[in-house]
Amino acid sequence: MTLAPNVYDAEPIPEAARAEIERLLTSGDLFRYTSADDSPVALLEREFADMIGAKYALAVASCSAALFLSLKALGLPRGARVLIPAFTFAAVPSSIVHADCVPVLVEVGDNYRIDIADFEAKLDGADAVMISHMRGHTSDMDAIMALAEERGLPVIEDAAHSLGTEWHGKKIGTIGKIGCFSFQSYKLLNAGEGGILITDDPDIIARAVIMSGAYEHNWKKHKGPHGENSPALQEAFARWQNQLPLYNTRLGNMSAAMVRPQLAEVPRRVRDGRQNHDYVAGQLNASPWLTVPKKLAPEDRAPDSIQFNLVGMTDAEAKAFQDAAARRGVKVQIFGLSTDNARAFWNWQFLGDLPELPRTRAMLMRACDARLPARLTREDCDFVVEALVGAAEDIKSPELAYGT
Ligand SMILES: *Cc1c(COP(=O)(O)O)cnc(C)c1O
């Protein structure tokens, strides 16, 4: 009998990181601003910007820090209203609270994407938009950008989990004014912790760089597109010198040294992750009790997990499904049924008054989440399929169930 695949372990850090890490251990050169230029963090920023096709990148301590700095870099006043999808990770509304702004939650449909009618209805009175591509599911960016641009609202993309995803062939994270990515271990690039912010706007990057902790003249170590000196950037830095608080949320050289050799792995991880996902999705959709929502037409996804909805099950049956899947070796989380889940908006009690969002709530009560890393083999994927389809049969049609 095949063993349950380990879906939690990350891939090993590429061997190429070893020499650089050894050099950093020997020299103690861990702070990005110690070396004259070209620190590992600066090189990572340049390589990431070139890979994604952005003019500027700033590596920071986390994607949450990148989201917070994005709001500060846009110069949003205290109390500014920022639209976010109600299906996201608690760190996203938290970054808005941190920036003294107010999150406005928008309904999300059972395809995990923003409900555009509710988005449009909530735009009046909004000051900015932060789109979380939650679990790598892209909302309708054509509609969102058109509606936001009509009103002159800046769009921040939370692409923490969307590295490698494309929309009409354009990389996610480059559609809005600012894009933010994560290097936390469950994301496509793994530094343990870390994040990066990208933009084409010299004023925004200058403000974000200074506030991330480029005190005094350390900003001189930040260059323009392709590592060249850029007069527009120099002017922006001069304009903001001594005008902004320093939040000191930088990335260290050791983290950058671990991420840099992984950049070359991105296309393989994207390809294999998508292949695994689409294979498993096809098999799950054959079950009458499981459904994987279709991606939107302009979207090419880069998944490392799978989300699917339970069909025709009560709360009790949904919980029993979760238990049956666990007995069969696959851990599934139903966002709304697991206690204190950080992706269920009613647990964001730090926001105070929480709105009622019936569509999002209904989705969360039946939406399942299972990890499906790119490194899984076809045999591993078959194990996951059998466990999930079998668990649904255990509950809905025990006479059909596969043996355990
Ligand atoms: C992981 C994640 C974050 C937070 O990233 P950190 O780097 O851990 O701060 C934010 N949004 C989404 C959609 C995520 O998946």
Coordinates of C-alpha atoms and ligand atoms in Angstrom, one line a residue:
M1 CA 0.0 0.0 0.0
T2 CA 1.3 3.5 -0.9
L3 CA 2.2 5.7 2.0
A4 CA 0.6 9.1 2.4
P5 CA 2.8 11.7 0.8
N6 CA 4.4 14.3 3.1
V7 CA 2.8 17.5 1.8
Y8 CA 4.4 19.8 4.4
D9 CA 8.1 19.5 3.8
A10 CA 9.6 22.2 1.6
E11 CA 12.0 21.4 -1.2
P12 CA 15.7 21.4 -0.3
I13 CA 17.5 24.8 -0.8
P14 CA 19.5 24.4 -4.0
E15 CA 23.1 23.4 -3.5
A16 CA 24.2 26.6 -5.2
A17 CA 23.2 28.5 -2.0
R18 CA 25.8 26.7 0.1
A19 CA 29.0 28.6 -1.0
E20 CA 27.4 32.0 -0.5
I21 CA 26.0 31.0 2.9
E22 CA 29.5 29.8 3.8
R23 CA 30.9 33.2 2.7
L24 CA 28.4 35.0 4.8
L25 CA 29.1 32.8 7.8
T26 CA 32.8 33.5 7.5
S27 CA 32.6 37.2 6.9
G28 CA 29.6 37.9 9.2
D29 CA 28.3 40.2 6.4
L30 CA 24.6 39.8 7.2
F31 CA 23.3 43.3 7.1
R32 CA 22.2 44.5 3.6
Y33 CA 23.7 48.0 4.0
T34 CA 27.2 46.9 5.2
S35 CA 28.7 46.2 1.8
A36 CA 29.2 49.0 -0.7
D37 CA 26.8 47.8 -3.4
D38 CA 25.6 44.5 -4.6
S39 CA 24.8 42.9 -1.3
P40 CA 22.9 39.6 -1.7
V41 CA 19.6 41.5 -0.9
A42 CA 20.3 44.1 -3.6
L43 CA 21.1 41.4 -6.1
L44 CA 17.9 39.5 -5.2
E45 CA 15.9 42.7 -5.8
R46 CA 17.5 43.2 -9.2
E47 CA 17.0 39.6 -10.2
F48 CA 13.4 39.5 -9.0
A49 CA 12.5 42.7 -10.7
D50 CA 14.0 41.5 -14.0
M51 CA 12.3 38.1 -13.7
I52 CA 8.9 39.6 -13.1
G53 CA 9.3 42.6 -15.5
A54 CA 9.1 45.4 -12.9
K55 CA 11.4 48.5 -12.7
Y56 CA 11.9 48.4 -9.0
A57 CA 11.9 45.9 -6.2
L58 CA 12.3 46.2 -2.4
A59 CA 13.0 43.0 -0.3
V60 CA 11.6 43.2 3.2
A61 CA 10.9 41.0 6.3
S62 CA 7.6 39.6 5.1
C63 CA 4.8 40.0 2.6
S64 CA 2.8 41.6 5.4
A65 CA 5.5 44.2 5.8
A66 CA 5.4 44.8 2.0
L67 CA 1.6 45.3 2.2
F68 CA 2.0 47.7 5.1
L69 CA 4.7 49.7 3.4
S70 CA 2.6 49.8 0.2
L71 CA -0.1 51.6 2.0
K72 CA 2.4 54.0 3.7
A73 CA 4.2 54.6 0.4
L74 CA 0.9 55.6 -1.3
G75 CA 0.6 58.2 1.4
L76 CA -2.9 57.2 2.5
P77 CA -4.2 59.3 5.3
R78 CA -5.3 57.9 8.7
G79 CA -8.7 56.3 8.4
A80 CA -8.5 55.7 4.6
R81 CA -10.8 53.0 3.5
V82 CA -9.1 50.0 1.7
L83 CA -11.2 47.4 -0.1
I84 CA -10.0 43.8 0.4
P85 CA -11.7 40.4 -0.4
A86 CA -13.3 38.9 2.7
F87 CA -11.5 35.6 1.8
T88 CA -7.9 36.2 2.7
F89 CA -5.3 35.6 5.4
A90 CA -5.7 37.6 8.7
A91 CA -2.3 39.3 8.1
V92 CA -3.9 41.2 5.2
P93 CA -6.5 43.2 7.1
S94 CA -3.9 43.4 9.9
S95 CA -1.5 45.2 7.6
I96 CA -4.2 47.8 6.9
V97 CA -4.9 48.3 10.6
H98 CA -1.1 48.7 11.1
A99 CA -1.1 51.5 8.5
D100 CA -3.9 53.3 10.4
C101 CA -6.4 52.6 7.6
V102 CA -9.7 50.8 7.7
P103 CA -10.3 47.5 5.8
V104 CA -13.6 47.2 3.9
L105 CA -14.5 43.6 3.3
V106 CA -15.9 42.6 -0.1
E107 CA -17.9 39.4 -0.8
V108 CA -16.2 36.4 -2.4
G109 CA -18.1 33.9 -4.4
D110 CA -17.9 30.1 -4.3
N111 CA -15.2 30.2 -6.9
Y112 CA -13.0 32.0 -4.3
R113 CA -12.9 35.2 -6.4
I114 CA -14.1 38.7 -5.6
D115 CA -17.8 39.3 -6.3
I116 CA -17.5 42.2 -8.7
A117 CA -21.0 43.5 -8.1
D118 CA -20.3 43.9 -4.3
F119 CA -16.8 45.3 -5.2
E120 CA -18.4 48.0 -7.3
A121 CA -21.1 48.7 -4.7
K122 CA -18.4 49.3 -2.1
L123 CA -16.1 51.5 -4.2
D124 CA -17.8 54.7 -3.3
G125 CA -16.0 56.1 -0.3
A126 CA -13.0 53.8 -0.8
D127 CA -9.5 55.3 -1.0
A128 CA -7.5 52.3 -2.2
V129 CA -7.9 48.6 -3.2
M130 CA -5.8 45.7 -2.0
I131 CA -6.5 42.5 -4.0
S132 CA -5.5 39.3 -2.3
H133 CA -5.1 36.6 -4.9
M134 CA -6.0 34.1 -2.2
R135 CA -4.5 30.7 -2.6
G136 CA -3.4 31.9 -6.0
H137 CA -7.0 32.3 -7.3
T138 CA -7.1 35.5 -9.5
S139 CA -10.2 37.6 -9.4
D140 CA -11.4 39.4 -12.5
M141 CA -8.5 41.9 -12.8
D142 CA -10.0 43.4 -16.0
A143 CA -13.1 44.5 -14.2
I144 CA -11.2 45.5 -11.0
M145 CA -8.7 47.6 -12.8
A146 CA -11.3 49.3 -15.0
L147 CA -13.5 50.1 -11.9
A148 CA -10.6 51.3 -9.8
E149 CA -9.1 53.4 -12.6
E150 CA -12.5 55.1 -13.3
R151 CA -12.3 56.5 -9.8
G152 CA -8.5 57.0 -9.7
L153 CA -8.0 54.5 -6.9
P154 CA -4.6 52.8 -6.5
V155 CA -4.6 49.0 -6.6
I156 CA -2.1 46.9 -4.5
E157 CA -1.8 43.3 -5.4
D158 CA -1.3 40.8 -2.6
A159 CA 0.5 38.2 -4.8
A160 CA 2.0 36.4 -1.8
H161 CA 0.7 33.1 -3.2
S162 CA 0.6 33.9 -6.9
L163 CA 4.2 34.0 -8.0
G164 CA 4.2 32.6 -11.6
T165 CA 0.5 33.1 -12.1
E166 CA -0.4 35.1 -15.3
W167 CA -3.5 37.1 -16.4
H168 CA -3.8 37.5 -20.2
G169 CA -0.1 36.5 -20.2
K170 CA 0.9 39.3 -17.8
K171 CA 2.5 38.4 -14.5
I172 CA 0.3 38.7 -11.5
G173 CA 1.8 41.4 -9.2
T174 CA 2.5 43.7 -12.2
I175 CA -1.1 44.7 -13.0
G176 CA -1.7 47.0 -10.0
K177 CA 0.4 49.9 -9.0
I178 CA 2.3 47.8 -6.4
G179 CA 2.7 44.0 -6.1
C180 CA 3.7 42.1 -3.0
F181 CA 5.1 38.6 -2.7
S182 CA 6.1 36.3 0.2
F183 CA 9.2 34.2 0.9
Q184 CA 7.6 32.4 3.8
S185 CA 8.2 28.6 3.7
Y186 CA 4.7 27.7 2.3
K187 CA 5.2 29.9 -0.7
L188 CA 6.9 29.2 -4.0
L189 CA 10.2 30.8 -2.9
N190 CA 11.3 29.8 0.6
A191 CA 13.5 31.9 2.8
G192 CA 11.7 30.9 6.0
E193 CA 10.5 34.5 6.2
G194 CA 10.7 37.4 3.8
G195 CA 8.8 39.3 1.2
I196 CA 9.3 41.7 -1.7
L197 CA 7.4 44.7 -3.1
I198 CA 7.5 45.6 -6.8
T199 CA 6.5 48.8 -8.6
D200 CA 7.3 50.9 -11.7
D201 CA 6.8 54.1 -9.8
P202 CA 10.0 55.8 -8.6
D203 CA 8.2 57.9 -6.0
I204 CA 6.5 54.9 -4.4
I205 CA 9.7 52.8 -4.3
A206 CA 11.7 55.7 -2.8
R207 CA 9.2 56.2 0.0
A208 CA 9.0 52.4 0.6
V209 CA 12.8 52.0 0.6
I210 CA 13.3 54.8 3.2
M211 CA 10.5 53.6 5.4
S212 CA 11.7 50.0 5.3
G213 CA 14.8 51.3 7.1
A214 CA 17.3 52.9 4.6
Y215 CA 18.3 55.5 7.1
E216 CA 20.7 58.4 6.3
H217 CA 22.0 57.8 2.7
N218 CA 21.6 54.1 2.5
W219 CA 19.1 54.6 -0.3
K220 CA 22.1 55.3 -2.5
K221 CA 22.6 51.5 -2.6
H222 CA 19.2 51.2 -4.4
K223 CA 19.4 51.4 -8.1
G224 CA 17.0 52.0 -11.0
P225 CA 15.9 49.4 -13.6
H226 CA 18.4 46.7 -14.4
G227 CA 20.8 48.1 -11.7
E228 CA 21.4 51.3 -13.5
N229 CA 21.5 54.8 -11.9
S230 CA 18.2 56.5 -12.4
P231 CA 17.8 60.3 -12.2
A232 CA 14.1 59.9 -11.5
L233 CA 14.9 57.7 -8.5
Q234 CA 17.6 59.9 -7.2
E235 CA 15.3 62.9 -7.3
A236 CA 12.6 61.0 -5.4
F237 CA 15.0 59.9 -2.7
A238 CA 16.2 63.5 -2.3
R239 CA 12.6 64.7 -2.1
W240 CA 11.8 62.3 0.8
Q241 CA 15.1 62.5 2.7
N242 CA 14.3 63.0 6.5
Q243 CA 10.6 63.3 5.7
L244 CA 9.5 59.7 6.6
P245 CA 9.5 57.5 9.6
L246 CA 11.8 54.4 9.6
Y247 CA 9.9 51.2 10.3
N248 CA 13.0 49.0 10.0
T249 CA 11.5 45.9 8.3
R250 CA 14.5 45.0 6.1
L251 CA 15.5 41.6 4.7
G252 CA 18.9 40.2 5.8
N253 CA 21.6 38.8 3.4
M254 CA 21.3 35.2 4.7
S255 CA 17.6 35.1 3.6
A256 CA 18.5 36.6 0.2
A257 CA 21.3 34.1 -0.3
M258 CA 18.7 31.3 0.2
V259 CA 16.2 32.7 -2.3
R260 CA 18.5 33.8 -5.1
P261 CA 19.3 30.2 -6.4
Q262 CA 15.6 29.3 -6.2
L263 CA 14.6 31.9 -8.8
A264 CA 15.8 29.5 -11.6
E265 CA 13.5 26.9 -10.1
V266 CA 10.3 29.0 -10.5
P267 CA 9.3 27.8 -14.0
R268 CA 9.7 24.1 -13.0
R269 CA 7.8 24.6 -9.7
V270 CA 5.0 26.5 -11.6
R271 CA 4.7 23.8 -14.4
D272 CA 4.7 20.8 -12.0
G273 CA 2.4 22.5 -9.5
R274 CA -0.1 23.3 -12.2
Q275 CA 0.2 19.8 -13.7
N276 CA -0.5 18.2 -10.3
H277 CA -3.3 20.5 -9.5
D278 CA -5.1 20.0 -12.9
Y279 CA -4.7 16.3 -12.7
V280 CA -6.2 16.1 -9.2
A281 CA -8.9 18.6 -10.0
G282 CA -10.0 16.5 -13.0
Q283 CA -10.3 13.4 -10.8
L284 CA -12.1 15.2 -8.0
N285 CA -14.6 16.7 -10.4
A286 CA -15.7 13.2 -11.4
S287 CA -17.1 12.8 -7.9
P288 CA -20.7 14.0 -7.4
W289 CA -19.8 15.4 -4.0
L290 CA -16.7 17.4 -4.8
T291 CA -16.2 20.3 -7.2
V292 CA -13.2 22.3 -8.1
P293 CA -14.3 25.7 -9.4
K294 CA -13.0 26.5 -12.9
K295 CA -10.3 29.1 -13.3
L296 CA -11.2 32.3 -15.1
A297 CA -10.4 32.3 -18.9
P298 CA -7.5 34.8 -18.9
E299 CA -5.8 33.1 -16.0
D300 CA -2.8 30.7 -16.0
R301 CA -2.4 29.4 -12.5
A302 CA 0.6 28.4 -10.4
P303 CA -1.0 26.4 -7.6
D304 CA 0.8 24.5 -4.8
S305 CA -2.4 23.5 -3.1
I306 CA -6.0 22.6 -4.1
Q307 CA -9.3 24.0 -3.0
F308 CA -12.6 22.4 -3.7
N309 CA -16.2 22.6 -2.5
L310 CA -18.3 19.9 -0.9
V311 CA -21.6 19.4 -2.6
G312 CA -24.9 18.4 -0.9
M313 CA -23.3 17.9 2.5
T314 CA -24.6 19.2 5.9
D315 CA -22.2 20.7 8.4
A316 CA -22.0 17.4 10.2
E317 CA -21.3 15.5 7.0
A318 CA -18.6 18.1 6.0
K319 CA -16.9 17.6 9.4
A320 CA -17.2 13.8 8.9
F321 CA -15.6 14.2 5.5
Q322 CA -12.7 16.0 7.0
D323 CA -12.2 13.2 9.6
A324 CA -12.6 10.5 6.9
A325 CA -9.9 12.1 4.7
A326 CA -7.6 12.4 7.7
R327 CA -8.1 8.6 8.4
R328 CA -7.2 8.0 4.8
G329 CA -4.0 10.0 5.2
V330 CA -4.8 13.4 3.7
K331 CA -5.4 16.5 5.9
V332 CA -8.1 18.7 4.6
Q333 CA -9.1 22.0 6.2
I334 CA -12.6 23.4 5.7
F335 CA -11.9 27.1 6.2
G336 CA -15.1 27.9 8.0
L337 CA -15.4 24.7 10.1
S338 CA -12.0 24.5 11.7
T339 CA -11.7 26.4 14.9
D340 CA -10.0 29.8 14.9
N341 CA -9.1 29.6 11.2
A342 CA -7.2 32.7 10.3
R343 CA -8.8 32.8 6.8
A344 CA -12.4 32.9 8.2
F345 CA -13.3 36.6 8.4
W346 CA -15.4 36.2 11.6
N347 CA -12.2 35.4 13.4
W348 CA -10.8 38.8 12.6
Q349 CA -12.3 40.2 15.8
F350 CA -9.4 42.7 16.2
L351 CA -11.4 44.7 13.5
G352 CA -14.2 45.4 15.9
D353 CA -17.6 45.4 14.2
L354 CA -17.5 42.7 11.5
P355 CA -19.9 42.9 8.6
E356 CA -22.2 40.0 7.7
L357 CA -21.1 38.5 4.4
P358 CA -23.4 35.6 3.6
R359 CA -21.9 34.6 0.3
T360 CA -18.3 34.5 1.6
R361 CA -19.6 32.7 4.8
A362 CA -21.4 30.0 2.8
M363 CA -18.3 29.5 0.6
L364 CA -16.1 29.1 3.7
M365 CA -18.4 26.5 5.2
R366 CA -17.9 24.1 2.3
A367 CA -14.5 25.1 0.8
C368 CA -11.7 22.6 1.5
D369 CA -8.0 23.3 1.4
A370 CA -5.4 20.6 0.8
R371 CA -1.7 21.1 0.2
L372 CA -0.4 19.8 -3.2
P373 CA 3.2 20.8 -3.6
A374 CA 4.9 20.7 -7.0
R375 CA 7.3 18.0 -5.9
L376 CA 4.5 15.3 -5.6
T377 CA 4.7 12.4 -8.0
R378 CA 1.7 11.1 -10.0
E379 CA 1.5 8.2 -7.5
D380 CA 1.3 10.8 -4.6
C381 CA -1.4 12.6 -6.5
D382 CA -3.3 9.4 -7.0
F383 CA -3.1 8.8 -3.2
V384 CA -4.6 12.2 -2.5
V385 CA -7.4 11.6 -5.1
E386 CA -8.3 8.2 -3.6
A387 CA -8.3 9.6 -0.1
L388 CA -10.5 12.6 -1.0
V389 CA -13.0 10.7 -3.3
G390 CA -13.0 7.8 -0.9
A391 CA -13.7 10.1 2.1
A392 CA -16.7 11.6 0.2
E393 CA -18.0 8.1 -0.5
D394 CA -17.5 7.0 3.1
I395 CA -19.9 9.8 4.1
K396 CA -22.4 9.9 1.2
S397 CA -22.3 6.4 -0.2
P398 CA -20.6 4.0 2.2
E399 CA -21.5 1.0 0.0
L400 CA -19.3 2.5 -2.8
A401 CA -16.3 3.4 -0.6
Y402 CA -12.8 2.1 -1.5
G403 CA -11.2 -0.1 1.2
T404 CA -9.0 1.9 3.6
Ligands
LIG1 C1 1.2 34.0 3.1 C2 0.3 35.1 2.7 C3 0.4 36.4 3.2 C4 1.4 36.7 4.3 O1 2.7 36.6 3.9 P1 3.9 36.7 5.0 O2 5.1 36.8 4.2 O3 3.8 35.5 5.9 O4 3.6 38.0 5.7 C5 -0.5 37.4 2.8 N1 -1.4 37.1 1.8 C6 -1.6 35.9 1.3 C7 -2.6 35.7 0.2 C8 -0.7 34.8 1.7 O5 -0.9 33.6 1.1

